[in-house]
Amino acid sequence: MTAADDASAGTALPPDSPPRATPRWPRAVGAYLRRNPFSATVAALLVVTGVATGTFWGEFPDQFAAGASTTVEQAYWWTPVTALLYVDSLVGGILAIALALTAGAYAERKLGTLRAVWVFFLTGVLGILLGLGIQVMLLTWGSQWGVLTSYDLVADPTIGTVGMLMAATAFAPALWQRRIRVIGFTLLVMFALYAADSDSMFRLLSGLLGLVLGSVLARDAVRGSWHRSSYREVRTIVAAMVAATGLGPFIVLISGSWSAPLGLVISGFSPTEATPMPASCIENFTEDCVRQADAILNSGPGPFLVSLVPLLLTLVAAWGLLTGRRAAWIMALIVNAAIAVLTATSVGINDLLDDKARGNLLVEDGIAMVLAVVVPIAVIVLLLFTRRRFQVTAPRAALRRFAITVIGALVIFAGIYLVIGLIDGDNYLNGQPGLGELLADLLRPFVSSGLLPDIADAGIPVDGAALFVYQWIGVPFWIVFIVAAIRLFRATQVGSHVMEEAQFRDLLRAGGGGTLGFMGTWAGNTHWFTPDGRGAVAYRVINKVALTMSDPVCAPGAERETVEGFIAYCEAQGWSACFYSFHERYLPIFQSFGWQYMSVGEETVIDLTSFELTGKAWQKVRQPLNRGEREGITTLWSAWHDLPPHYSREILAVSEEWVAHKKLPEMGFTLGGMEELRDSDVGIYLAINKAGTIEATTSWLPSWTDGRITGWTIDFMRRSDGAMPGIMEFIIASAALHMKEQGAEVLSLSGAPLATKPGEAPSDPGVMDRLLGWLGEMLEPAYGFTSLFRFKSKFNPRYETIYMAYADPAQLATIGMAIGSAYLPEATPKEYLALMQTITNRGGEH
């Protein structure tokens, strides 16, 4: 009897022989093929044609490749199509297959299979034909690039894949639409400028055609503002663009495309070959001697590595830009300025300014010279335009360590250069140089020669230790510099700031701070502690106003002591204290001070111990909950770092899509965003549909009693496009039931800024009451505070007023500006203009 017969007969497997799990990969492959049949077919076809035509083994059938010689001269009309169906080499095949199975599959899912097929061929064929037309036109004009590319034969399926991908971005969420377009076209342009082969040009043209075609296909779709993005996304895109431009020269070095429009740039980076210095140069140092001396000094791998330093620094700076580092921003700015100078001097841009020299230049050489300088200048403009997004500074200790390391390394290696120059003078062209001559040329071993004027006849080592040190001493210095820069970009506030935040969290866990207290841990807040360390206040200083966040964090009975201590601290610093967003139990303290106070919002709170979804009052919540259960929507409670990666990516995409649809500045202070989701103490609650995609996302801030979580406060809320109607009611009701089951006692739907309890109005409103009331009415069309407040009222909460207290009414204007800056800390003039336009336009509709 076989094992299968045993199983069918009900025989149990032995305990030490667990049943073998069915491999998942066959189902995953099958699902992939069903979702992406065209992309899988293209990949399979490339394998077949690569083997059949022999291109994987080094052969190349010209009759199937597109080019001026085949498509135009020999009238092989089929080549623009066949060029998309096979590759020119094994490496090219691997890359093309990988792109088809990834980017091509993504595009196919967005376009649909049938549309993807004809978009692939339409953009690919038109891109090739348009490129060939440009080549023929340039060839008739006698263009050097036209002549060189007329010999190219192209077999590259990525041309069609790129066109298909760019067309598909019209249907992509704002996050991926922006990333693919900006980063994609940056790479396409870099390859076109630095490689300048026919493949690169055809890909760029196909991408442009795909972009136009996608806009036509999606003309009826609702689009967000794709250029509007969160700070993290701006950093990601800027870093990618800086890295892409830094990689440009490497493209030429790898491809050998010295005739490319920016191939001339690499003349300042490429290694040179040297011949012995003629003896005549000792007596008469001519221009030929200058060139020969420069070739000697810059030959070999050492000077070549030094010449690549600006490019390496660009990549290091791009890495630092990802995390918003101000030091990386400064480095990228300086490096691109240096690259602009390097390229200007190395390609001889002065010839464009000289009438006689300009007459000897080809038009395309002049264009290449201009482009060589424009590229780094464009990066500088981009960095200046986005400077507000890079405000993360390193601790002063890290800055001191960086400065000491770099200066110390420079002193040590420069000292070695000077000592060797003084003791090995026989290997210098004109004999022993003096200390002054060595000091005059001190920068040369550390900087690419393209950045410096021509070398003089003095201080030229031609052999021995002097030449070796000259060529290599810059390499270890720049290694030290790059390592120090990486350490600087990684440095964080690991000292008192982190310790204070940890101490503040300990006080929160002990039971202080109330339902909104966790907001005091957010970035931008500083923490003050009572002398005994048992009380604390989270605050931020804006225009000499110390603006607090939520309730003081302290043990019961220590409220007055904590408040008085913080006020005394502010007075000692010359600040005006403003307690913002605190609860009513602290009000008597400020009344006893004779301070002014006012309501700044209402917190909506649900008591979970008595929470039941019964009765007519809960009908508007019960219906979406029942509908969600019928439609198979499930929920997931997690922390950010425990989420499956595809869920965290989806949350990020949905958030970016939400930001893209808002032409208004993101609000902060008491309103959290994506950064706050990543806190390990924050709970994330997801609603997931039957297809496994996220319908809605919420985040919850904890509050504790004696170390036990007894409450959760909602912060982040996002719903996906096409989500079930009532999905937010579903997810909040589900979260309430889940939290009650876990033993929580209170659920807070957070404060509604500038709101009042239903049916109430401030009694005897003062100037600030009227000001905030007017501000709430004005901001309602833009941010919907009142609408959100009405939504929360569906959950039949109890209302807890949150207050603001201040000592001096004369400081009202300053306090108001501080509150505005806290909520809109990084808003640009353009965003303020969009805000005012929204207020004006929608306000007129009422």
Coordinates of C-alpha atoms in Angstrom, one line a residue, residues 540 542 547 580-581 600 665-671 752-754 783 785 802 817-827 832:
R540 CA 8.1 74.6 21.9
I542 CA 8.2 80.3 18.8
L547 CA 3.7 77.1 23.7
Y580 CA -2.3 75.2 25.2
S581 CA -4.8 72.3 24.8
V600 CA -9.7 76.3 21.9
P665 CA 0.0 73.1 3.7
E666 CA 0.1 70.1 6.0
M667 CA -0.8 71.0 9.6
G668 CA 1.3 69.9 12.5
F669 CA 1.5 70.6 16.3
T670 CA -1.5 68.6 17.6
L671 CA -2.1 66.9 14.2
A752 CA -11.5 69.3 17.3
P753 CA -9.5 72.5 16.9
L754 CA -11.5 75.7 17.1
Y783 CA -9.6 71.9 6.5
F785 CA -12.7 71.1 11.3
I802 CA -9.7 72.0 26.0
M817 CA 1.3 84.1 15.4
A818 CA 3.1 81.4 17.5
I819 CA 0.0 79.1 17.3
G820 CA -0.2 79.6 13.6
S821 CA 3.4 78.8 13.1
A822 CA 3.1 75.7 15.3
Y823 CA 0.2 74.4 13.1
L824 CA 1.8 75.4 9.8
P825 CA 5.6 75.2 10.6
E826 CA 6.9 74.8 7.1
A827 CA 4.2 76.3 4.9
Y832 CA -0.4 80.1 2.0

